[in-house]
mmCIF file of C-alpha atoms in Angstrom:
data_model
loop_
_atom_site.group_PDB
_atom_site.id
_atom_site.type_symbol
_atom_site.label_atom_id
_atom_site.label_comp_id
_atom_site.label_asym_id
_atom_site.label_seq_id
_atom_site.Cartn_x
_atom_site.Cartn_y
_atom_site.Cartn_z
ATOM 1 C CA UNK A 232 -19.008 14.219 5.371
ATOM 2 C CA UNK A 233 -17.709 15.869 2.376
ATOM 3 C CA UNK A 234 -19.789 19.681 1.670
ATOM 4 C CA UNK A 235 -20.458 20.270 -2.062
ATOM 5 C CA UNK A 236 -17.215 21.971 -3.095
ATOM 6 C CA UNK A 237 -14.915 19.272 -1.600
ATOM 7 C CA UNK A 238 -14.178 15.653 -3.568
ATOM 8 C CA UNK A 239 -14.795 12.603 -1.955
ATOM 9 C CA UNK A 240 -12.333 10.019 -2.484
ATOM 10 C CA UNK A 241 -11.058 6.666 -1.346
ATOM 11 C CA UNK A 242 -7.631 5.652 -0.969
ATOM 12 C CA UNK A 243 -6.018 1.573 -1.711
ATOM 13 C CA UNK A 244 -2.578 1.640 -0.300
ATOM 14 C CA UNK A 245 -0.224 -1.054 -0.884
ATOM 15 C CA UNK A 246 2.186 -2.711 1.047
ATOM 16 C CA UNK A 247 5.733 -2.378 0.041
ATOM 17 C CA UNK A 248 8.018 -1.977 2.786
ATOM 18 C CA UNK A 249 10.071 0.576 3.190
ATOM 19 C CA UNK A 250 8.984 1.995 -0.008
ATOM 20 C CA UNK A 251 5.674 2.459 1.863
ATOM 21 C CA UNK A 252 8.010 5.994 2.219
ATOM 22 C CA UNK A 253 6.784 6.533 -1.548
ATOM 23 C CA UNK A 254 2.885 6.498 -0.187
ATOM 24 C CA UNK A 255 3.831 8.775 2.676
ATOM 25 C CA UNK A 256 5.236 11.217 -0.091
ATOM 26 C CA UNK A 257 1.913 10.532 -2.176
ATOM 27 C CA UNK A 258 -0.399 11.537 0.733
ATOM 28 C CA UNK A 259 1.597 14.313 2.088
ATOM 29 C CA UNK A 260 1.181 15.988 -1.295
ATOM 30 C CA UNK A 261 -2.353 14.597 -1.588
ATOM 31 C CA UNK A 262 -3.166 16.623 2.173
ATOM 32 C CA UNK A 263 -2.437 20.079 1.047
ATOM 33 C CA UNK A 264 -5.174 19.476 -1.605
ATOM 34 C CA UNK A 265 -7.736 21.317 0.950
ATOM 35 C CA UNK A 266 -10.865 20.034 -1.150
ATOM 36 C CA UNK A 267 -9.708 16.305 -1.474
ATOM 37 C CA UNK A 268 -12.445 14.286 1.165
ATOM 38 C CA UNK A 269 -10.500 11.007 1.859
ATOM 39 C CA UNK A 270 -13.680 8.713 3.286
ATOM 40 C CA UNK A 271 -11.960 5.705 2.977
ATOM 41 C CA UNK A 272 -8.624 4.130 3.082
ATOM 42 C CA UNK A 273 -7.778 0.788 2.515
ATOM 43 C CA UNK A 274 -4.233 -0.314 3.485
ATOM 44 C CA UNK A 275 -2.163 -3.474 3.515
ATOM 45 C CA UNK A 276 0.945 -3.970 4.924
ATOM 46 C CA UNK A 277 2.787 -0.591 5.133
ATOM 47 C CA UNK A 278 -0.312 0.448 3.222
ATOM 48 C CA UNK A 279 -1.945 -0.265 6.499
ATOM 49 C CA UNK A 280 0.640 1.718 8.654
ATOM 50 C CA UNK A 281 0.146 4.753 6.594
ATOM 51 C CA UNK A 282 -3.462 4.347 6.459
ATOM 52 C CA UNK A 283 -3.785 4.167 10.679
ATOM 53 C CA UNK A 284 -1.257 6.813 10.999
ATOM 54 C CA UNK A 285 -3.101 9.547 8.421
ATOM 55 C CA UNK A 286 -6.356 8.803 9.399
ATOM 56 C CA UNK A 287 -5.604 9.401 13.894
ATOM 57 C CA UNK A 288 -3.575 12.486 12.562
ATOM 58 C CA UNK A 289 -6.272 13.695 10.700
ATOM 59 C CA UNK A 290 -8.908 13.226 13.327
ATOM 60 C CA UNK A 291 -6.245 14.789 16.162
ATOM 61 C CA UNK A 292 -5.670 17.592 14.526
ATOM 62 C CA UNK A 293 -6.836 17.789 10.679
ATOM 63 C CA UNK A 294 -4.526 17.824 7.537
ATOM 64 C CA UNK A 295 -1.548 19.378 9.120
ATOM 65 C CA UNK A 296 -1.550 17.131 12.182
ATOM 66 C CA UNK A 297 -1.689 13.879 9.922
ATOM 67 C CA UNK A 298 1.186 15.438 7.552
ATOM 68 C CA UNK A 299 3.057 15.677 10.967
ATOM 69 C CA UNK A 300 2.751 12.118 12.198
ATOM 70 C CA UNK A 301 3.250 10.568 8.965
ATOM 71 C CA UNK A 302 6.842 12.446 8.926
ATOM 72 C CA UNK A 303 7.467 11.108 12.764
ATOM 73 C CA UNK A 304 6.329 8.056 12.051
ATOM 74 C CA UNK A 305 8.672 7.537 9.413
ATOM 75 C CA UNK A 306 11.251 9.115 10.383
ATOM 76 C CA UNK A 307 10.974 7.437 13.796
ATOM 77 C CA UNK A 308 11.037 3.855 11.830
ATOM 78 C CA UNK A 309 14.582 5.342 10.316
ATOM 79 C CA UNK A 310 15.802 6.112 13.718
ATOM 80 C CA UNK A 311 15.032 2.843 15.595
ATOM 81 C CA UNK A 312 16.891 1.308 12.301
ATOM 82 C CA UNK A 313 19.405 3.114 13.087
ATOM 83 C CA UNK A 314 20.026 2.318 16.843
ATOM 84 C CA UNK A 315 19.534 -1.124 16.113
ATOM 85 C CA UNK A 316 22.637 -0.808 12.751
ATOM 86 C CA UNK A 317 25.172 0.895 14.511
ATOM 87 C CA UNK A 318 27.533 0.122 11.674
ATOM 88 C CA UNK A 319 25.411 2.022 9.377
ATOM 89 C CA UNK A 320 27.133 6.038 9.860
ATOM 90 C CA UNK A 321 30.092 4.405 9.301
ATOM 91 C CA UNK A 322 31.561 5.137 5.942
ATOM 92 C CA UNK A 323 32.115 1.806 4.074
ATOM 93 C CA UNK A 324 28.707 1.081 5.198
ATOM 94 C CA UNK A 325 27.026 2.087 2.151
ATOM 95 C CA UNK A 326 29.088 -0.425 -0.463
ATOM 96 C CA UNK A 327 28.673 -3.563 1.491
ATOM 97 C CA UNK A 328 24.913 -2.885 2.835
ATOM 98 C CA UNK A 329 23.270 -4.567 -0.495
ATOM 99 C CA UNK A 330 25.236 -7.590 0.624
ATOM 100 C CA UNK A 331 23.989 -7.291 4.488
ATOM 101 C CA UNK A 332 20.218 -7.547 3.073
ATOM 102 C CA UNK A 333 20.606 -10.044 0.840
ATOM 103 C CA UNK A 334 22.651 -12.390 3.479
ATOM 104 C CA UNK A 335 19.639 -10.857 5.097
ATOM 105 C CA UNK A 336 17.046 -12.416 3.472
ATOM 106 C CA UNK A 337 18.959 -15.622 2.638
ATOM 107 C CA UNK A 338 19.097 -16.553 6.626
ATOM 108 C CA UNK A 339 15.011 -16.350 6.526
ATOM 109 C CA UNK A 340 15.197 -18.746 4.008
ATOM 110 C CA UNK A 341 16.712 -21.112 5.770
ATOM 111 C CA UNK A 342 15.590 -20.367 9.200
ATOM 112 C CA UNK A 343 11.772 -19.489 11.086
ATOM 113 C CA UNK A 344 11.410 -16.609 13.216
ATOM 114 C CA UNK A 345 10.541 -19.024 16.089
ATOM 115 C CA UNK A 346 13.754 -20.828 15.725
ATOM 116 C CA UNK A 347 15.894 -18.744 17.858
ATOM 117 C CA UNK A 348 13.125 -16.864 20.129
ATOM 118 C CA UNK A 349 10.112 -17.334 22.150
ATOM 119 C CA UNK A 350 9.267 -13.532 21.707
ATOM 120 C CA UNK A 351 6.943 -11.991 19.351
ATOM 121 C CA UNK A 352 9.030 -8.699 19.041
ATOM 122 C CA UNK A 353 8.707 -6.474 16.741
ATOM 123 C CA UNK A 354 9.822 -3.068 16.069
ATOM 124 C CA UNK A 355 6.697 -1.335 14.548
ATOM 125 C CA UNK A 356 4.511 -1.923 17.916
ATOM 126 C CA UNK A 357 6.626 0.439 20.025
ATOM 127 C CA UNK A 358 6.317 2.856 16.967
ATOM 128 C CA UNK A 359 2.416 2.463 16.519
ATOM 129 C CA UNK A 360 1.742 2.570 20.261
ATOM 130 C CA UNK A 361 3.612 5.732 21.399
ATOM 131 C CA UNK A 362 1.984 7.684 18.137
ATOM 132 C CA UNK A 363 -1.991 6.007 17.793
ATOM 133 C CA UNK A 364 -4.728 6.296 20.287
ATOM 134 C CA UNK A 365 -6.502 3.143 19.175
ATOM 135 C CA UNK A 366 -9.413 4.356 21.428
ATOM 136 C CA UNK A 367 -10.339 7.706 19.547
ATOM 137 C CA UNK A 368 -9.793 5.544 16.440
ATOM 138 C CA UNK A 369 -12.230 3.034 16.821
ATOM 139 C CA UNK A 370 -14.989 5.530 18.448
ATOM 140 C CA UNK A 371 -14.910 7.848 15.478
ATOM 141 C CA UNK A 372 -17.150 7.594 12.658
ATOM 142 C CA UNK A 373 -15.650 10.307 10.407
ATOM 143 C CA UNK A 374 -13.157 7.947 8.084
ATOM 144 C CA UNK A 375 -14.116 4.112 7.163
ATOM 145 C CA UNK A 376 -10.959 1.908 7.623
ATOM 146 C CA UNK A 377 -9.951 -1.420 5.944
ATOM 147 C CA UNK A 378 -6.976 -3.174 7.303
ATOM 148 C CA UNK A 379 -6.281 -6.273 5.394
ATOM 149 C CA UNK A 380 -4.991 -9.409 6.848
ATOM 150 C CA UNK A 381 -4.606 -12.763 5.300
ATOM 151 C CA UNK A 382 -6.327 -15.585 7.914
ATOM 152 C CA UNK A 383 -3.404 -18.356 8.142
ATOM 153 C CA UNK A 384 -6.229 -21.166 9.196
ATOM 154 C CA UNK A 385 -7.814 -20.582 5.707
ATOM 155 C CA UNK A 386 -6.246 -18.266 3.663
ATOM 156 C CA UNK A 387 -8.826 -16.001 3.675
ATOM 157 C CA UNK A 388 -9.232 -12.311 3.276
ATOM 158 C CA UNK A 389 -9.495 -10.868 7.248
ATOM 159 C CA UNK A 390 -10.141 -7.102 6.549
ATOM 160 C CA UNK A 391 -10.782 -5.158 10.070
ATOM 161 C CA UNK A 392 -12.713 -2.201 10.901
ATOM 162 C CA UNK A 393 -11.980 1.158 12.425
ATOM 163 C CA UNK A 394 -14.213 0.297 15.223
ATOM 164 C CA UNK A 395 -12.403 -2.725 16.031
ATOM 165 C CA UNK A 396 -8.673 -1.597 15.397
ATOM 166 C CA UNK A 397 -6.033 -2.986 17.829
ATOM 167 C CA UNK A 398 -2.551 -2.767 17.288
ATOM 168 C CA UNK A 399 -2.189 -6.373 16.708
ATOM 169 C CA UNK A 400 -4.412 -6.386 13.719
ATOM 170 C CA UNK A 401 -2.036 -3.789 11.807
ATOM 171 C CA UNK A 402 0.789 -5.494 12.774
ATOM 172 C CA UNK A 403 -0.512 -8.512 11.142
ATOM 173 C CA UNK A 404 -1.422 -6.884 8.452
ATOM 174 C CA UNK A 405 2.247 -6.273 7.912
ATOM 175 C CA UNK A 406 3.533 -9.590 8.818
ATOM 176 C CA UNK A 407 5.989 -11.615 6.825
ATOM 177 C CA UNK A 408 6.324 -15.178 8.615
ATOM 178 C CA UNK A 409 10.065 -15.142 7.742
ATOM 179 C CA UNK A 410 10.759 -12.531 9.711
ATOM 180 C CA UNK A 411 8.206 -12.001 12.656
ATOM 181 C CA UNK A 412 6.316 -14.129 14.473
ATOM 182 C CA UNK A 413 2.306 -14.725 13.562
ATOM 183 C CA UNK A 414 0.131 -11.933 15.666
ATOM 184 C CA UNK A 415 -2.883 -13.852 17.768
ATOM 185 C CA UNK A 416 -6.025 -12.174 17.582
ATOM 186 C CA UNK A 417 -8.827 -13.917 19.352
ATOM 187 C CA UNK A 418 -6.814 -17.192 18.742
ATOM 188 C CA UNK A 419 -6.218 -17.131 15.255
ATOM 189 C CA UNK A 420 -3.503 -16.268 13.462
ATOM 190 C CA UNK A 421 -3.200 -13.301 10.837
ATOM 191 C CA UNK A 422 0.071 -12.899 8.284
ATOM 192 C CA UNK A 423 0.454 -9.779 5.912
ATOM 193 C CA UNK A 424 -2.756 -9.093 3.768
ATOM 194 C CA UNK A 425 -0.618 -8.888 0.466
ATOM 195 C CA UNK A 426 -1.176 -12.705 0.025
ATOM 196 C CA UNK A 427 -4.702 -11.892 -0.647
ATOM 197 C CA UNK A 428 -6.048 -8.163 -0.522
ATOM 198 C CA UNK A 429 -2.916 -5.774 -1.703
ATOM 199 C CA UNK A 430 -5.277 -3.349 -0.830
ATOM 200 C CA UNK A 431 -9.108 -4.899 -1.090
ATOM 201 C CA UNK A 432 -10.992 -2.569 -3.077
ATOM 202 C CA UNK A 433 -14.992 -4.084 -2.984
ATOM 203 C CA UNK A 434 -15.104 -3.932 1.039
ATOM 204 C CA UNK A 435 -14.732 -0.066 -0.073
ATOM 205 C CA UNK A 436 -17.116 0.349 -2.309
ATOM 206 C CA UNK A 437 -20.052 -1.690 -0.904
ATOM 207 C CA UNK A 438 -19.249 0.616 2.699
ATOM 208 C CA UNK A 439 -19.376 4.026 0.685
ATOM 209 C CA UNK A 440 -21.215 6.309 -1.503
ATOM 210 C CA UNK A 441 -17.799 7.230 -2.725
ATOM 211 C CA UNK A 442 -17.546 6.445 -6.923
ATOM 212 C CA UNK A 443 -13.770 7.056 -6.820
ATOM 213 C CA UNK A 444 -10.995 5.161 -5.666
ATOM 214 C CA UNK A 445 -6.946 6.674 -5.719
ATOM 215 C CA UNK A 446 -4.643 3.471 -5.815
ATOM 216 C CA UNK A 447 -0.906 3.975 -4.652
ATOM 217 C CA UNK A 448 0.469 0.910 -6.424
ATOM 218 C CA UNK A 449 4.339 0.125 -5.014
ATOM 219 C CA UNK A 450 4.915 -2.979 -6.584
ATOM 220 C CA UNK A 451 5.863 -3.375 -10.263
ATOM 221 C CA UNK A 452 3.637 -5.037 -12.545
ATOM 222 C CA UNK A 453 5.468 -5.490 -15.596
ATOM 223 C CA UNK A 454 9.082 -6.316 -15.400
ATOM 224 C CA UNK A 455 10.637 -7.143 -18.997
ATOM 225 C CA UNK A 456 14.317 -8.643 -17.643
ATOM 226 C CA UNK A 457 14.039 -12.743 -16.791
ATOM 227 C CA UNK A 458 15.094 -12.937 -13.559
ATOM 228 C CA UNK A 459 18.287 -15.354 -13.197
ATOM 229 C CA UNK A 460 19.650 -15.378 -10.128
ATOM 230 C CA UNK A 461 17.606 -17.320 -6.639
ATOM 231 C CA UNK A 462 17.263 -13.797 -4.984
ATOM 232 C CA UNK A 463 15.773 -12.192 -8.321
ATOM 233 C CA UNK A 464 13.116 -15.476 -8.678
ATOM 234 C CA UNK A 465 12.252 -15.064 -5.462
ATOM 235 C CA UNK A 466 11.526 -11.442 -5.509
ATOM 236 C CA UNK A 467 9.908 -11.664 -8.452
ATOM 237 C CA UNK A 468 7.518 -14.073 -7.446
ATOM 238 C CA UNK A 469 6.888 -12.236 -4.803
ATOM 239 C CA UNK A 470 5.585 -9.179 -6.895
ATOM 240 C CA UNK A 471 3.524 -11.321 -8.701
ATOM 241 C CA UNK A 472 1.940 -12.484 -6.010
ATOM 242 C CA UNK A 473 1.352 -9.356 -4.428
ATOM 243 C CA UNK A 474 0.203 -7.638 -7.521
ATOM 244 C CA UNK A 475 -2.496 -10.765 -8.246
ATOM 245 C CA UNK A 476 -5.457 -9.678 -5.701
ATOM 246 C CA UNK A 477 -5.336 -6.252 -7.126
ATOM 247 C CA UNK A 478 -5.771 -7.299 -10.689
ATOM 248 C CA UNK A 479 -8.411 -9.806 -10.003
ATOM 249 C CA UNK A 480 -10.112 -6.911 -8.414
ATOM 250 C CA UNK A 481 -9.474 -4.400 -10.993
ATOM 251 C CA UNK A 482 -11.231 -7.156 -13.361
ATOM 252 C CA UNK A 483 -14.009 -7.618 -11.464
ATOM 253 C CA UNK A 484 -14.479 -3.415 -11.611
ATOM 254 C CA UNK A 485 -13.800 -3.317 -15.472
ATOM 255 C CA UNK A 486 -16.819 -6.217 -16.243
ATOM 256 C CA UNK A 487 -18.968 -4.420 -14.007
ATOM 257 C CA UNK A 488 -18.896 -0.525 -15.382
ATOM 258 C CA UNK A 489 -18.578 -2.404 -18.835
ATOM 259 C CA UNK A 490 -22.195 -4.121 -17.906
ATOM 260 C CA UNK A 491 -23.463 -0.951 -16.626
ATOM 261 C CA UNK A 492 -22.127 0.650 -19.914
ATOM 262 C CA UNK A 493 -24.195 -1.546 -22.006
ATOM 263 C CA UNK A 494 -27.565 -1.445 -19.950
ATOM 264 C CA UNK A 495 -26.727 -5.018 -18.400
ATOM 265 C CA UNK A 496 -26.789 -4.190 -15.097
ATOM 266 C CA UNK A 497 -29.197 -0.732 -13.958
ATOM 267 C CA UNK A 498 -27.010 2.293 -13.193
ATOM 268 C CA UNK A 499 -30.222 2.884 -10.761
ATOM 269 C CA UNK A 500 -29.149 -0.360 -9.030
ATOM 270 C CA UNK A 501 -24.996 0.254 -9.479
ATOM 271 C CA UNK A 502 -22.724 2.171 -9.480
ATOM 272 C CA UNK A 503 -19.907 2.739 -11.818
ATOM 273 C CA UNK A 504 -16.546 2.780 -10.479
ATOM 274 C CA UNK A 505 -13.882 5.728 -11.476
ATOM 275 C CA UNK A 506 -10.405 3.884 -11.197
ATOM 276 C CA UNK A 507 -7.437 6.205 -10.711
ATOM 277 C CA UNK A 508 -3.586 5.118 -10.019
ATOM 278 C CA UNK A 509 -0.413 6.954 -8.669
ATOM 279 C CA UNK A 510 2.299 4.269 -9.182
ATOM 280 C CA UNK A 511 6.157 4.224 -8.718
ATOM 281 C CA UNK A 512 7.056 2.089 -11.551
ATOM 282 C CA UNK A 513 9.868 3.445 -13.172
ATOM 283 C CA UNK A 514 11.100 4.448 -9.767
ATOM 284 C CA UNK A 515 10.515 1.759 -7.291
ATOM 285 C CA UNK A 516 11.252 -0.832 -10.079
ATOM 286 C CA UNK A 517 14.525 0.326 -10.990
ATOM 287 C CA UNK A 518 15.613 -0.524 -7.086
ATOM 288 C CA UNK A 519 16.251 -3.975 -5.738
ATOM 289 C CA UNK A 520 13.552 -5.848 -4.109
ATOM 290 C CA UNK A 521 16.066 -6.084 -0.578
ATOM 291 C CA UNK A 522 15.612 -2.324 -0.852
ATOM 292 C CA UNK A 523 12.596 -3.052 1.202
ATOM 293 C CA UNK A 524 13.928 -3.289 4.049
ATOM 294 C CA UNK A 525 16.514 -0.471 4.041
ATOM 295 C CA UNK A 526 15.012 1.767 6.854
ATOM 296 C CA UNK A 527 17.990 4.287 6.316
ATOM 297 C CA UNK A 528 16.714 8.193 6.910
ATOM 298 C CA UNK A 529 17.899 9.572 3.610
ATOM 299 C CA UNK A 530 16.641 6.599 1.191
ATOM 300 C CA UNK A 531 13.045 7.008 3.010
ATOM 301 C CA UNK A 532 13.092 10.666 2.458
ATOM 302 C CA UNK A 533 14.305 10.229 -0.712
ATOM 303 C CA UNK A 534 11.483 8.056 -1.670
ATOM 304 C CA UNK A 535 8.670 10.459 0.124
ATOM 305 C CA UNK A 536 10.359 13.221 -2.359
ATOM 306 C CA UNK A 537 9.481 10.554 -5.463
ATOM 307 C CA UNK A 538 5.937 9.988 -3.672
ATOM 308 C CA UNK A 539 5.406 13.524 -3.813
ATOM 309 C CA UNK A 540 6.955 14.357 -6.876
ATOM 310 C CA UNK A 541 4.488 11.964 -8.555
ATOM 311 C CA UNK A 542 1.354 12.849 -6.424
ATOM 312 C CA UNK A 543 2.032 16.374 -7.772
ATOM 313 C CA UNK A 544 1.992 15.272 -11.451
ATOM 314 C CA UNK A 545 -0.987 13.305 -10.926
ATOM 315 C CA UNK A 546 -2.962 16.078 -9.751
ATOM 316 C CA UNK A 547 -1.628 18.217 -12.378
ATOM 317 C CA UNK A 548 -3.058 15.749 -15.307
ATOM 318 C CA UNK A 549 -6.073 14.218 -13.731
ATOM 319 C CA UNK A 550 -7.209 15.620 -10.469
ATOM 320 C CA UNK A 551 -9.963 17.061 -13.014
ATOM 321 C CA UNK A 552 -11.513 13.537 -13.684
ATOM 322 C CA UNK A 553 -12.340 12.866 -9.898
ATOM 323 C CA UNK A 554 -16.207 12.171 -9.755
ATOM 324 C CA UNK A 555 -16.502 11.797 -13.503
ATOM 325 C CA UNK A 556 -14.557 9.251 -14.969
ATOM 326 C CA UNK A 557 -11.433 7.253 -14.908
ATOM 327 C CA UNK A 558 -8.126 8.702 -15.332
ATOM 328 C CA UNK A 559 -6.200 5.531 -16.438
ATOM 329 C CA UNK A 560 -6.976 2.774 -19.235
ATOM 330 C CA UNK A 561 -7.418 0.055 -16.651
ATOM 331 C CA UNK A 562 -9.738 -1.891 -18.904
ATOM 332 C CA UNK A 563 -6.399 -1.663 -20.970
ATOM 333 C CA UNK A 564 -4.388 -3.193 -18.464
ATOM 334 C CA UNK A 565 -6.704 -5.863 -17.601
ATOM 335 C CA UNK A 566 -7.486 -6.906 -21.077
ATOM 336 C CA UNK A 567 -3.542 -7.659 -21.404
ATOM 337 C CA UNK A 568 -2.571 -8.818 -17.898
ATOM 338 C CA UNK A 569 -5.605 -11.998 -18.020
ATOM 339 C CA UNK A 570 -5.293 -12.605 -21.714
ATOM 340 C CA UNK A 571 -3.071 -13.982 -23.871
ATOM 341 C CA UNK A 572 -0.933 -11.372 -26.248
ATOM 342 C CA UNK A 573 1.785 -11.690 -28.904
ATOM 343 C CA UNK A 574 3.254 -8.583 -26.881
ATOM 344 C CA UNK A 575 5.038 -8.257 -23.228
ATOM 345 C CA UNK A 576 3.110 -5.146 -21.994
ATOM 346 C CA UNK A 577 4.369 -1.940 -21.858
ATOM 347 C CA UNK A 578 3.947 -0.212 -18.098
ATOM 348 C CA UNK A 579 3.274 2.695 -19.295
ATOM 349 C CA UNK A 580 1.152 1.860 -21.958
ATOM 350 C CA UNK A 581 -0.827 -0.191 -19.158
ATOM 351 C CA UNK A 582 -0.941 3.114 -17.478
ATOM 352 C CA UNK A 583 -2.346 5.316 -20.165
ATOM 353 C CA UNK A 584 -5.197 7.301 -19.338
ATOM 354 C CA UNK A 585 -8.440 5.696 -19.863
#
């Protein structure tokens, strides 16, 4: 429980990948803040795998310990890559690996993960299992999880509770059907939550006292270039669809402080909402989408140093505005991302502060 010097905040994580090494870079910086409370995090995805790893760090050992795991876990990802690519320390590696994940990611177009195998391997469980203790996770009671899923069966939003955590359900929550097969839980099926919670905010905010909520947003909203080729379609289609639960959300947060603004709705009954963003933009959306799945040690450090590097300039210009307002125009970025404009938006005008 947070005393009355420290600020309570909840965290959205989403899923991106490998650049889910930008997050780690956001939260490392965000843990030497020594008054920042974190009573939530919600996590899809890698989101999800950051979220699980921070918060069993944090209750082994406190901010130091959770700094600690998220660099082994990480950096553990980058050496099982590496065991698994043995061509990659070679030296031509590096000018024909852009090629290798887009072949890559053609061959799961074309091709299911149960088409070749009966086995539901996959790389992350080994890496989950040796580092979590699912036990002490789901007895504490000191940080409220939210690990989204997307129910196949329905299409539903599936989002799972610390006291319930298995490593199945974050594996789900990071499962692509092209490339792994579905995880079972209780005999249904579960595929990556970015289909329909890239991270769920309201689960949050109606299981906290907490008014403000730090998004770590790794997929590009705005994108002015008309994607041509298959590859770029594809991955562009794929940002918009992982990018569409968090703006309906973000909508749904903007009506409500705007009735609460206006007397519509009693501020005795709600709550207002502060909205705040840490985003990699101009960064992650200079890189190509395949970079995703590059697991290499020096482009995931690389991106913890941009995580980092932005955490640190958030905090600089709005770490202020935590428990009194917003610190970006969201209402902004709503208002042009649901309506029709004569304009393309700007990203960074979306991202003003409020």
């Amino acid at each position: 429980m947070a005393t009355a010097t420290q600020r309570p905040v909840n965290l959205a994580l989403q899923g991106g990948g490998a650049h889910g090494a930008f997050t780690w870079g956001v939260l490392d910086r965000l843990l030497e803040v020594a008054d920042l409370d974190f009573t939530a995090i919600s996590g899809t995805s890698a989101g999800a795998m950051n979220a699980i790893v921070m918060a069993e760090g944090l209750l082994e050992g406190g901010r130091d310990r959770a700094r600690q795991q998220l660099e082994q876990f990480w950096l553990g990802i980058a050496d099982a890559a590496d065991r698994a690519q043995p061509f990659r320390a070679l030296p031509w590696y590096k000018f024909v690996e852009p090629y290798v994940f887009e072949a890559s990611m053609a061959y799961t177009r074309m091709f299911s993960p149960y088409d070749f195998s009966t086995s539901d391997y996959n790389p992350l469980r080994q890496a989950l299992t040796d580092l979590i203790d699912f036990d002490k996770v789901r007895r504490q009671r000191q940080i409220k999880l939210f690990i989204n899923t997307t129910h196949v069966a329905t299409g539903g939003l599936r989002c799972w509770r610390e006291h319930e955590l298995t490593v199945e359900m974050v594996l789900a929550s990071a499962c692509l059907p092209s490339l792994f097969q579905t995880p079972m839980i209780d005999g249904e099926g579960y595929w990556d939550g970015g289909y329909i919670a890239n991270p769920a905010l309201e689960p949050m905010l109606r299981a906290t006292r907490t008014d403000d909520i730090l998004i770590v947003q790794l997929n590009p909203i705005v994108r002015h270039e008309i994607p041509r080729k298959a590859n770029e379609i594809i991955d562009r289609l794929s940002e918009i669809s992982f990018n569409a639960s968090l703006i309906t959300e973000l909508r749904f947060i903007a009506e409500r402080n705007r009735l609460i603004d206006t007397g519509d709705l009693s501020p005795e009954k709600f709550r207002k909402t502060h909205l705040h963003m840490i985003h990699g933009d101009q960064t992650l959306g200079a890189m190509p989408a395949s970079t995703k799945l590059v697991a290499d040690r020096g482009f995931l450090l690389q991106l913890r140093d941009m995580g980092r590097e932005a955490a640190s300039q958030w905090l600089e210009d709005h770490s202020d505005k935590l428990g009194k307002r917003s610190s970006f125009n969201y209402r902004r970025m709503v208002n042009q991302l649901t309506q029709e404009s004569e304009e393309t938006p700007d990203p960074s005008e979306l991202l003003k502060k409020d």
